[in-house]
Coordinates of C-alpha atoms in Angstrom, one line a residue:
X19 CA -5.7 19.7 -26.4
X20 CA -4.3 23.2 -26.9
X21 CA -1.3 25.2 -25.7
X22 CA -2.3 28.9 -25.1
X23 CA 0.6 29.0 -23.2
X24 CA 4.0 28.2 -23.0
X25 CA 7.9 28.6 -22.2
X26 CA 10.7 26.6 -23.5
X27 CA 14.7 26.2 -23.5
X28 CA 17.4 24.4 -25.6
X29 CA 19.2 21.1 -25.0
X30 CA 19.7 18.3 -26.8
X31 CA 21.4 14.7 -26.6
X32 CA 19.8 11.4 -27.8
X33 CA 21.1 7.5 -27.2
X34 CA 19.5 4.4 -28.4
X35 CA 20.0 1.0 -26.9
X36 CA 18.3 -2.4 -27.9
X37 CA 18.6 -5.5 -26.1
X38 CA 16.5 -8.6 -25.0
X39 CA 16.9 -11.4 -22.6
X40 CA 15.5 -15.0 -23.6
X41 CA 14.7 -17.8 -22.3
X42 CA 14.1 -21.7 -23.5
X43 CA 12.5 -24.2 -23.2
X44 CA 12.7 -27.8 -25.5
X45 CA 10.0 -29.4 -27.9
X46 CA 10.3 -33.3 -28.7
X47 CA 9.5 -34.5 -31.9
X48 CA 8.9 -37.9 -32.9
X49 CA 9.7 -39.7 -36.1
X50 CA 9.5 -43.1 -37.1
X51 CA 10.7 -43.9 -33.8
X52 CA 13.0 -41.1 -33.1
X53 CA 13.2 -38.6 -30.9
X54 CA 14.4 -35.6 -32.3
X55 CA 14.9 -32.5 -29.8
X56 CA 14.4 -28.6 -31.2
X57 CA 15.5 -25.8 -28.6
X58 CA 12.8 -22.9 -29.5
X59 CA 13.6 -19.7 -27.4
X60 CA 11.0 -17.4 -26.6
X61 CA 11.6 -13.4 -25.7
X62 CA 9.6 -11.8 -22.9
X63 CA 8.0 -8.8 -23.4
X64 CA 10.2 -5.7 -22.8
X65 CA 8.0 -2.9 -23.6
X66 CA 4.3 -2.4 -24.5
X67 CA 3.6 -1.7 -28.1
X68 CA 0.4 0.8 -28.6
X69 CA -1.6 1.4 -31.8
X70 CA -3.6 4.5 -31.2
X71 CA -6.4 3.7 -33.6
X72 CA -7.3 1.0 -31.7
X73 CA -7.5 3.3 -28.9
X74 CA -5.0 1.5 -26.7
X75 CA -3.8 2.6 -23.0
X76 CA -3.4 1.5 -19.8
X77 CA -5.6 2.8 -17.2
X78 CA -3.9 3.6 -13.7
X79 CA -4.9 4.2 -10.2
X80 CA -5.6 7.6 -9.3
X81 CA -1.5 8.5 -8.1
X82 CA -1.4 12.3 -8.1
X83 CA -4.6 13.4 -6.8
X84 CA -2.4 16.6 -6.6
X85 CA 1.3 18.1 -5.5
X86 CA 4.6 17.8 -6.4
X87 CA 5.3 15.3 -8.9
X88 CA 7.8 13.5 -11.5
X89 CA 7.1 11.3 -14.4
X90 CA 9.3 9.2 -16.5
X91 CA 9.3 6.9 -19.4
X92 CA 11.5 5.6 -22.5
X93 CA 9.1 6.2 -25.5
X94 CA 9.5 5.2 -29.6
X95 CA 7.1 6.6 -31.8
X96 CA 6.1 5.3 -34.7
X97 CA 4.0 8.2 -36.3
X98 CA 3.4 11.4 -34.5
X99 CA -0.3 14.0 -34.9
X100 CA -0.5 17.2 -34.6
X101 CA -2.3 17.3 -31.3
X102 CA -2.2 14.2 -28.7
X103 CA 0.7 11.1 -28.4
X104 CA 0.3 11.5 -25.0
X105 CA 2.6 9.9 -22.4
X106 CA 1.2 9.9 -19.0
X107 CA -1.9 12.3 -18.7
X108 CA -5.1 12.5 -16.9
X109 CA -7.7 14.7 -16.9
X110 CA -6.2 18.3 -15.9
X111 CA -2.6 17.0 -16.1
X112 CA -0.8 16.3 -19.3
X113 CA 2.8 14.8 -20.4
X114 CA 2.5 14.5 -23.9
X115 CA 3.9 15.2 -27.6
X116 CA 1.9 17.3 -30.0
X117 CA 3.4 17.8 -33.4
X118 CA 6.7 15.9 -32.3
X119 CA 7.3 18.5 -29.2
X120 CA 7.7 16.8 -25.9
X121 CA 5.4 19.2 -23.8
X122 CA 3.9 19.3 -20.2
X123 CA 1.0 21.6 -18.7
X124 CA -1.7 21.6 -16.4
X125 CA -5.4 22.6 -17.7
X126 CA -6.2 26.1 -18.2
X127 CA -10.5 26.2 -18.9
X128 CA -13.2 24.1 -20.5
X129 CA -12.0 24.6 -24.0
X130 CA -9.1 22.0 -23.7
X131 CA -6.8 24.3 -23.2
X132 CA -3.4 23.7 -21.1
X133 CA -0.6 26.2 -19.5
X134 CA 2.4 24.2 -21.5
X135 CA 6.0 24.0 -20.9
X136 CA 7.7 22.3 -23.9
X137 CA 11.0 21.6 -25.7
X138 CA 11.9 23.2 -28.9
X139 CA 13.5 20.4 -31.1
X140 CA 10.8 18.3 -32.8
X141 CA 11.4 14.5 -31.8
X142 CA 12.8 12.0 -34.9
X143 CA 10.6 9.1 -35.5
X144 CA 11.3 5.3 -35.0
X145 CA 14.0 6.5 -32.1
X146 CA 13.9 5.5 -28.4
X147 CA 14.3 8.6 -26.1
X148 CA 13.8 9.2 -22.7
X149 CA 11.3 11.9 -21.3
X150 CA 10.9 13.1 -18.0
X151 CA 8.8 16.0 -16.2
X152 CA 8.9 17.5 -12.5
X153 CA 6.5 20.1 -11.4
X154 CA 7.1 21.5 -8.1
X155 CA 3.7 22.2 -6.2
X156 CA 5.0 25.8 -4.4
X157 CA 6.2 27.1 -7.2
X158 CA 4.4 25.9 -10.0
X159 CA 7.9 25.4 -11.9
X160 CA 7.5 22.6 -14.8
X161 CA 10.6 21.2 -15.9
X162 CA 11.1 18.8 -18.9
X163 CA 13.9 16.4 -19.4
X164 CA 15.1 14.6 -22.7
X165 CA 17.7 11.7 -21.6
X166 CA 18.6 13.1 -18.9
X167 CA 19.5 16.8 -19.7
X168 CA 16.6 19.7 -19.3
X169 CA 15.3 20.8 -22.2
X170 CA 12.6 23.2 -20.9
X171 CA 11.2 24.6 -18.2
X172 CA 8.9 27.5 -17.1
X173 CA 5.9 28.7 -14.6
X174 CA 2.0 27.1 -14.6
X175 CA -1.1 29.5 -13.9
X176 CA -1.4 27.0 -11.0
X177 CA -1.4 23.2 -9.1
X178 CA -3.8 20.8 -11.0
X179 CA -6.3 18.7 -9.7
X180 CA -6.7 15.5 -10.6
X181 CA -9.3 12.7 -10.9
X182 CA -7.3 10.1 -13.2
X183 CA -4.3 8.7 -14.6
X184 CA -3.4 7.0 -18.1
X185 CA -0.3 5.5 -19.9
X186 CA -0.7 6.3 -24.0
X187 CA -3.8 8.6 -23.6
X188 CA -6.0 11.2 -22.3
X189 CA -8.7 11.7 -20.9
X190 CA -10.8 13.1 -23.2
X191 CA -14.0 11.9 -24.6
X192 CA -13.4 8.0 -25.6
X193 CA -9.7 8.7 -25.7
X194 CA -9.9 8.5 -29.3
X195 CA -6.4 9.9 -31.9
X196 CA -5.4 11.2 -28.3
X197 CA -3.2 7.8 -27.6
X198 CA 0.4 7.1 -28.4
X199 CA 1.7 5.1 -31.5
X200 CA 4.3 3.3 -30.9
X201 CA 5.9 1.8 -27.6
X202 CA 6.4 2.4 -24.0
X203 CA 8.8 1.2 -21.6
X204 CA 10.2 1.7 -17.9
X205 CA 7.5 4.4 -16.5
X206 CA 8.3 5.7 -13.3
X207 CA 5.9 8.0 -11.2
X208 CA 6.7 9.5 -8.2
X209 CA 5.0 12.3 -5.7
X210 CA 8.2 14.1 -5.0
X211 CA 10.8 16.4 -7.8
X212 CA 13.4 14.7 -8.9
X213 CA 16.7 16.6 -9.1
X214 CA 18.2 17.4 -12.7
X215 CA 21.2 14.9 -10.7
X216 CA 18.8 12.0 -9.4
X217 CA 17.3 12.0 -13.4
X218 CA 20.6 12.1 -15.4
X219 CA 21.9 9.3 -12.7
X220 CA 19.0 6.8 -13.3
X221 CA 17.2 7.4 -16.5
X222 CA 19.2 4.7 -18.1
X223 CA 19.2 2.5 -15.6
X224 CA 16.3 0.5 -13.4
X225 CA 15.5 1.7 -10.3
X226 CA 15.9 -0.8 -7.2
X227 CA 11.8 0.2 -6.8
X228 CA 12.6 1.1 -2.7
X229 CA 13.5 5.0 -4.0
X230 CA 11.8 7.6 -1.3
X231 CA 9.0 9.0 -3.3
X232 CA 8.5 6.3 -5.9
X233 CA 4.7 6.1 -6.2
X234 CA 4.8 3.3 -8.9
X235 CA 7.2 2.0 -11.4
X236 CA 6.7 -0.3 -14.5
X237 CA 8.8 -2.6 -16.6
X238 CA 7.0 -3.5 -19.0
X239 CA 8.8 -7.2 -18.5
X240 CA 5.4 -9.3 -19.3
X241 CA 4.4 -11.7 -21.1
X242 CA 6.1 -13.5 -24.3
X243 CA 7.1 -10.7 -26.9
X244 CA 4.6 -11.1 -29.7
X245 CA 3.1 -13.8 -28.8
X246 CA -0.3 -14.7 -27.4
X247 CA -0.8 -12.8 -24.1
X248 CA -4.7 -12.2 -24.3
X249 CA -4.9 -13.3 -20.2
X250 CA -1.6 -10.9 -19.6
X251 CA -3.8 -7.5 -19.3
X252 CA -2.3 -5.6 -15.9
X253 CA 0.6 -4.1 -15.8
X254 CA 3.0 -4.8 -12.9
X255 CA 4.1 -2.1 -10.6
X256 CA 7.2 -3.5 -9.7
X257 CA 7.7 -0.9 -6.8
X258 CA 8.1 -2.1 -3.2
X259 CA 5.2 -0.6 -1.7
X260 CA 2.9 -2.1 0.7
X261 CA 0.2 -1.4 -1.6
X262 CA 0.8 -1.9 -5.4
X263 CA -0.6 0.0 -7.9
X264 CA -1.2 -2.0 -10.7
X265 CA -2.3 -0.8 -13.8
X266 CA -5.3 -2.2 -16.4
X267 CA -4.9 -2.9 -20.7
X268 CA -7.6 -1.5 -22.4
X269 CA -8.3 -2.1 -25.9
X270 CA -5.2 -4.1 -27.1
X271 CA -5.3 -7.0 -29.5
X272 CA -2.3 -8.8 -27.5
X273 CA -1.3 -11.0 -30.2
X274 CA 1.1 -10.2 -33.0
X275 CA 4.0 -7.8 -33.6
X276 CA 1.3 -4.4 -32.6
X277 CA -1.0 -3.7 -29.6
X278 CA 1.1 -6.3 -28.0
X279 CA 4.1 -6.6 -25.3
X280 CA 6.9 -6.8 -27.6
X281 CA 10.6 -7.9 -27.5
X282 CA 12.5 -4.3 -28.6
X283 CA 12.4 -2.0 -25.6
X284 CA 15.2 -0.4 -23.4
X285 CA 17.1 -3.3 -21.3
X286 CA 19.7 -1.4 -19.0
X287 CA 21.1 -2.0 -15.5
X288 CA 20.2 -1.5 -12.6
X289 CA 20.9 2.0 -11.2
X290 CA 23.3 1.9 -7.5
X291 CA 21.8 2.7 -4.3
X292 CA 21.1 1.6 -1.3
X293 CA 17.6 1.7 0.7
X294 CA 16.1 0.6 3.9
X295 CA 12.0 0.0 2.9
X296 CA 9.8 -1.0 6.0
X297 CA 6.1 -2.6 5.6
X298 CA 4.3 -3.8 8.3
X299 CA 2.1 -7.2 8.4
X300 CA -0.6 -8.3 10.4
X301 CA -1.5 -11.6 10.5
X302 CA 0.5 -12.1 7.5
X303 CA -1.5 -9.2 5.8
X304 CA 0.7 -5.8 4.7
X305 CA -0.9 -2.9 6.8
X306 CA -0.5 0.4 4.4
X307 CA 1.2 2.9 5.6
X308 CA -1.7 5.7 6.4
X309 CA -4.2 3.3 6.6
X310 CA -7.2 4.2 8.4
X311 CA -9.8 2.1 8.1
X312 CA -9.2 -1.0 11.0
X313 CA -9.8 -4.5 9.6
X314 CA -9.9 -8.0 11.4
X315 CA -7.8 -9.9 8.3
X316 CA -4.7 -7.6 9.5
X317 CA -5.6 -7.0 13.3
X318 CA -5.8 -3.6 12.8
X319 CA -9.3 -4.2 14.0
X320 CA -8.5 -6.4 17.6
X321 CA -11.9 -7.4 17.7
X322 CA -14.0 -7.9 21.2
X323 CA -12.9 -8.4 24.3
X324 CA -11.6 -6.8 27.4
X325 CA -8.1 -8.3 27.0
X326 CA -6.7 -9.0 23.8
X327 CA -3.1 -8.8 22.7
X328 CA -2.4 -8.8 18.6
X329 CA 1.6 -8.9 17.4
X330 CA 2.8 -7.1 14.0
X331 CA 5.2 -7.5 12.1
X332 CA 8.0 -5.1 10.9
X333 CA 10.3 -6.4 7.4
X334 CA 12.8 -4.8 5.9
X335 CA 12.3 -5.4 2.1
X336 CA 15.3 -2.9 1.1
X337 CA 18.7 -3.3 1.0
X338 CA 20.1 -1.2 4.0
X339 CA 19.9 -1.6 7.2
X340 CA 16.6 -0.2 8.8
X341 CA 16.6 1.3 12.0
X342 CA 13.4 1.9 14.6
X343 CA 13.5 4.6 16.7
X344 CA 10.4 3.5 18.6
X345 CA 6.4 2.2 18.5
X346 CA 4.2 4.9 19.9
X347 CA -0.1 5.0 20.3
X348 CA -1.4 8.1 19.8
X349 CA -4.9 9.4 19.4
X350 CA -8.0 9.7 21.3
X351 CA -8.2 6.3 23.2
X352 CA -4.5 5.8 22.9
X353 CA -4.6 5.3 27.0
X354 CA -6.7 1.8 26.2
X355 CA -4.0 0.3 24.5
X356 CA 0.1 -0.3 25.3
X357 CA 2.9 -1.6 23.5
X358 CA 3.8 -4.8 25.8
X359 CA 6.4 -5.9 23.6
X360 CA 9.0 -3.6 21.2
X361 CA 10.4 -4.6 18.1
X362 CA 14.3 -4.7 17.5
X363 CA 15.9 -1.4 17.3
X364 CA 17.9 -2.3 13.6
X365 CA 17.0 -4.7 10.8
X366 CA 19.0 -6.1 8.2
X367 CA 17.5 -6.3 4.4
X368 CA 15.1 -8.7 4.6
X369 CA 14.7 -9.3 8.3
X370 CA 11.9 -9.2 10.3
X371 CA 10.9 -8.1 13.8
X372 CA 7.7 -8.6 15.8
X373 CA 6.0 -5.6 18.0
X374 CA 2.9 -6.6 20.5
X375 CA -0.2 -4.2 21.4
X376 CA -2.6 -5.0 24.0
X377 CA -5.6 -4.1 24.2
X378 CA -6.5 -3.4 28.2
X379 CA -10.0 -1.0 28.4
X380 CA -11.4 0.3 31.6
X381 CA -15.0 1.4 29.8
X382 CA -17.4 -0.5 27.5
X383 CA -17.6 0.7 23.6
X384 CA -15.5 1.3 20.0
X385 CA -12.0 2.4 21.1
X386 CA -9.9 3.8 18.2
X387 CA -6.2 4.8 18.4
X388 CA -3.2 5.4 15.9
X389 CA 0.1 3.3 16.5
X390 CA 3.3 5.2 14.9
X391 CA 6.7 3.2 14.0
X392 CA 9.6 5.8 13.8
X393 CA 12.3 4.8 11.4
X394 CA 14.7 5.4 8.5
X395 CA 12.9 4.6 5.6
X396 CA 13.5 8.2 3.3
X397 CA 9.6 8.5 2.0
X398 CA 7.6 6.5 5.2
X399 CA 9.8 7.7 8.3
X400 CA 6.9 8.3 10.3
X401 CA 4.6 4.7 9.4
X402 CA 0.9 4.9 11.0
X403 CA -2.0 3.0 10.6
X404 CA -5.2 3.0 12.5
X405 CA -6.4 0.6 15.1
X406 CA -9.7 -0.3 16.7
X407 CA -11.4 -2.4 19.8
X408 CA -14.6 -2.9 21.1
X409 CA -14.8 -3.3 24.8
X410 CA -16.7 -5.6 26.6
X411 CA -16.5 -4.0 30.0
X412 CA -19.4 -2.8 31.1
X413 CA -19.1 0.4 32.9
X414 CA -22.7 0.6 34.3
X415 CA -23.7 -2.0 36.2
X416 CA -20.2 -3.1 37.1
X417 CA -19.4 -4.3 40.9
X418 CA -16.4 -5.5 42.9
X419 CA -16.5 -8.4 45.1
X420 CA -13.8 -9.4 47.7
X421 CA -12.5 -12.5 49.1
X422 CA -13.8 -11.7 52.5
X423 CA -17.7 -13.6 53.5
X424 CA -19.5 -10.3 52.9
X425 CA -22.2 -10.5 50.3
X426 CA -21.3 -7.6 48.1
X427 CA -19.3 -4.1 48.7
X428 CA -18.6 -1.0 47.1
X429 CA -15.1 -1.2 46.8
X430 CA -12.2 0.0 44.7
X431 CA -10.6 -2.0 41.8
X432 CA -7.9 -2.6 44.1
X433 CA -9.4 -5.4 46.0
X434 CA -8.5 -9.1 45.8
X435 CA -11.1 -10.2 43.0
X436 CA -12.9 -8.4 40.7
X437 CA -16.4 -9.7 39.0
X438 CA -17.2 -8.0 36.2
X439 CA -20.4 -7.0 33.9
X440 CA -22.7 -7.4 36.5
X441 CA -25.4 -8.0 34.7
X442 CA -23.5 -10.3 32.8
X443 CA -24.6 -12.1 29.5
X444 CA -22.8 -15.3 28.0
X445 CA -19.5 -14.7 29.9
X446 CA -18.0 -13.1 33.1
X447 CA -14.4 -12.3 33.6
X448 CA -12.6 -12.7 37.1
X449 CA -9.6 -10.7 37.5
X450 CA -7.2 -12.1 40.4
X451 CA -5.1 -8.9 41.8
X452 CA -3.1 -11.2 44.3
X453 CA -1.3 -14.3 42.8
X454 CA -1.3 -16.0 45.8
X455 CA -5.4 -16.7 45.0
X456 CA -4.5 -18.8 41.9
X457 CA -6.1 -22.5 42.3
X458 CA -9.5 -21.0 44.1
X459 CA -12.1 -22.7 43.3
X460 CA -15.5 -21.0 42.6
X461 CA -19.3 -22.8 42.1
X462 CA -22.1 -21.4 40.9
X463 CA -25.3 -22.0 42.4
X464 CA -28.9 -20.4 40.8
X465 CA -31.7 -19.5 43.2
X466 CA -32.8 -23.2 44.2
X467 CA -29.7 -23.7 45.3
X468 CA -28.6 -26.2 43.0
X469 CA -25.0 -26.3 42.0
X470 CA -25.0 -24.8 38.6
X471 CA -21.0 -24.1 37.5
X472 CA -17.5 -25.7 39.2
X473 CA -14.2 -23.9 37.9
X474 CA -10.9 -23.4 39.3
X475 CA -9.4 -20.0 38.8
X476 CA -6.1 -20.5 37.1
X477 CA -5.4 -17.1 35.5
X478 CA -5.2 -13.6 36.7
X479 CA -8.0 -12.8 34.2
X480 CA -10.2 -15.6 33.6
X481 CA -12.8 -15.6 31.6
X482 CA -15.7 -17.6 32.0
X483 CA -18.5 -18.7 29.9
X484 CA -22.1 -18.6 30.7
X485 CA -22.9 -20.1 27.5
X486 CA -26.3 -22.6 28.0
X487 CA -27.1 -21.2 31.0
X488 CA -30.7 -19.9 32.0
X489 CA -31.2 -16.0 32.7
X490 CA -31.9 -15.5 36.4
X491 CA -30.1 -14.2 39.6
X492 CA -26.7 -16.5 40.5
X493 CA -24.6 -16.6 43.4
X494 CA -20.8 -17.4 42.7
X495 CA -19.0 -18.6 45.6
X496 CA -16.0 -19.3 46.6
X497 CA -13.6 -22.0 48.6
X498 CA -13.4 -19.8 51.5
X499 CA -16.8 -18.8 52.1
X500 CA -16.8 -15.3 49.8
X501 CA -20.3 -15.2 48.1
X502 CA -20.6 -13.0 44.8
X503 CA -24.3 -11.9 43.3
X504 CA -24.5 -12.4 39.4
X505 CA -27.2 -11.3 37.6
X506 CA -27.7 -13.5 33.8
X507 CA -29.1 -11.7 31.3

């Protein structure tokens, strides 16, 4: 990775703080008859050491595709090269430290080479510091950040495009003497650019993890510090996000004092702040904000039917009050579904709120909508997911039947009783529009005249089931002498 590029700026100001938390448990010895009781603590992990000749980094999801970004972390090195220790890169994006120079830059051509923004003063080895860069997508600005204060800053040839995302490397062929040496702790990535204010407030402190714009954020708190943690290999995003994105070890030994999760790292408080954070559950399943493909685990996808109702869920995992300014349907077959029940209009942290859509069609086939949630959460104000039904209704074929002895008439929805598919298959629904017809009784009688079916009509919509019974032409009459032809298929 070259620079053929690059601006800098001068500030300066370092701090180092070291501190664990433990915890214990008791071992019981015996001898000669006695019981003889050793407290032995053991430290969690507090930071992930890396050994870049072992070609160790954690892999990420894909976060910043492209846009405005920030990315933070508290890094110790432990021996620096000439050309990688890189923080958090990708493929055409780049946080990194050649030589000892905390740089940023975006990729310039096919040669390796990267528009670079980087601070002046060389880093000192075996010293925790915290880094930070924003680049802001309209105006290409970089700006880099050494515990807290800038320390650089300049203009990009252009926005990035990106394809991956790693902690301690790069992507660039087997990641090999690109990595970092040394440790890692409290990254923070987020999609928006952080204010020189919002980094000096809380880059020694943790973040709640409700922060508007916070894509992902790890704390390295895993495992026991340099112990055996060969099963502890993803990294926590400890964010509270519908979705997480957890990240994956790759290459570490995870035993010992190296290529391990280790005890030293930077234990600080956590940062003030309150935020309402909404997430949205179906059937107990957190719908993603965004989400567009419909599924049956979270109801997003009602299923079949030509009445179905499904309830969500809105909870208020921050720690301010949430407010909803309204459930709306948009989209192109928003007409075939209604919000028949509203969720509350506040929530406190933690509470939780039900909203019901039905699902009501007047045609046969796929219907898809979008249902929005207005609210106060600062990064997901406007929350959307898709949704999709399949109709049973059968729009061809379909006939109206009313109470009165006629054999059949075309007549509008609006009469007493509607039948509907004509030709039917396993079921048939009867919609009552008059109350007062709740308790008929209806038989069905097949072409012999042989009674076939006896039901009573206790529901405005009924359905009935034709299960087990033999294709052919039906009559279904009624007590008061209505007949209605049904057609099996």
């Amino acid at each position: 990775m070259r620079i053929i590029a690059q601006e800098n700026s001068i500030a300066k100001r370092r701090q180092d703080y070291r501190k664990s938390s433990l915890f214990t448990r008791f071992v019981v010895f015996s001898f000669f008859g006695m019981n003889m009781f050793f407290s032995v603590q053991a430290q969690t992990g507090k930071s992930l050491d890396f050994v870049s000749t072992l070609t160790n980094y954690v892999e990420l999801p894909n976060l910043l595709p492209s846009g405005s970004y920030t990315k933070e972390a508290w890094i110790y090195a432990r021996s620096l090269t000439d050309y990688g220790n890189n923080i958090i890169s990708g493929v055409s994006s780049a946080f990194w430290v050649p030589d000892g120079y905390l740089t940023a830059g975006h990729f310039a051509n096919d040669n390796y080479d990267y528009w670079a923004v980087n601070d002046p003063e060389r880093l000192l080895l075996n010293t925790w510091y915290h880094m930070a860069v924003t680049f802001d997508n309209a105006t290409n600005q970089i700006t880099l950040f050494k515990n807290g204060v800038q320390v650089g800053t300049g203009v990009t040839a252009g926005p990035y495009s990106e394809s991956k995302l790693f902690i301690g490397t790069y992507n660039y062929g087997e990641h090999y003497h690109v990595g970092w040496d040394g440790m890692i702790d409290e990254v923070r990535i987020w999609n928006v650019v952080r204010t020189p204010a919002q980094i000096a407030a809380s880059y020694n402190c943790r973040v709640t993890g409700d922060e508007p714009g916070l894509l992902a954020y790890y704390n390295f708190n895993q495992g026991t510090a340099g112990g055996t943690n060969t099963s502890v290999t993803t990294l926590l995003d400890r964010s509270d996000r519908c979705v997480l994105n957890h990240g994956t070890l790759r290459n570490f030994n995870l035993s010992g004092t190296t290529s391990n999760w280790v005890s030293a790292g930077k234990v600080i408080n956590i940062c003030g702040g309150t935020y309402a954070n909404i997430n949205i559950l179906g059937n107990g399943k957190c719908i993603a904000d965004g989400d567009n493909t419909p599924r049956t685990q979270d109801y997003t996808n009602f299923g079949s039917g030509s009445l179905i109702t499904r309830t969500f869920n809105i909870k208020n995992t921050g720690n301010a009050t949430l407010s909803i300014y309204g459930v709306s349907i948009s989209g192109t077959d928003a007409s075939q579904f209604s919000v028949v029940s509203a969720p509350a209009s506040t929530l406190a942290a933690g509470a939780t709120t039900p909203f019901s859509v039905r699902f009501s069609p007047t045609s046969g086939g796929v219907k898809k909508a979008t249902i929005n949630v207005s609210n106060n959460d600062g990064d997901e104000g406007e929350y959307d997911f898709a949704i999709q039904a399949t109709s049973t209704v059968t729009t061809a074929g379909q006939r109206y039947y009313s109470t009165a002895p006629i054999e059949e008439s075309e007549i509008t929805p609006q009469t007493q009783i509607t039948v509907y598919p004509v030709p039917a298959g396993d079921r048939i629904f009867i919609r009552l529009n008059d109350a007062k017809l709740l308790g008929t009784v209806a038989t069905l009688w097949d072409q012999q005249g042989k009674l076939v079916k006896r039901f009573t009509i206790s529901k405005l919509l009924q359905e009935v089931s034709l299960d087990g019974i033999p294709r052919g032409f039906y009559l279904l009459k009624m007590n008061d002498g209505s007949v209605n032809k049904l057609i099996k298929q």
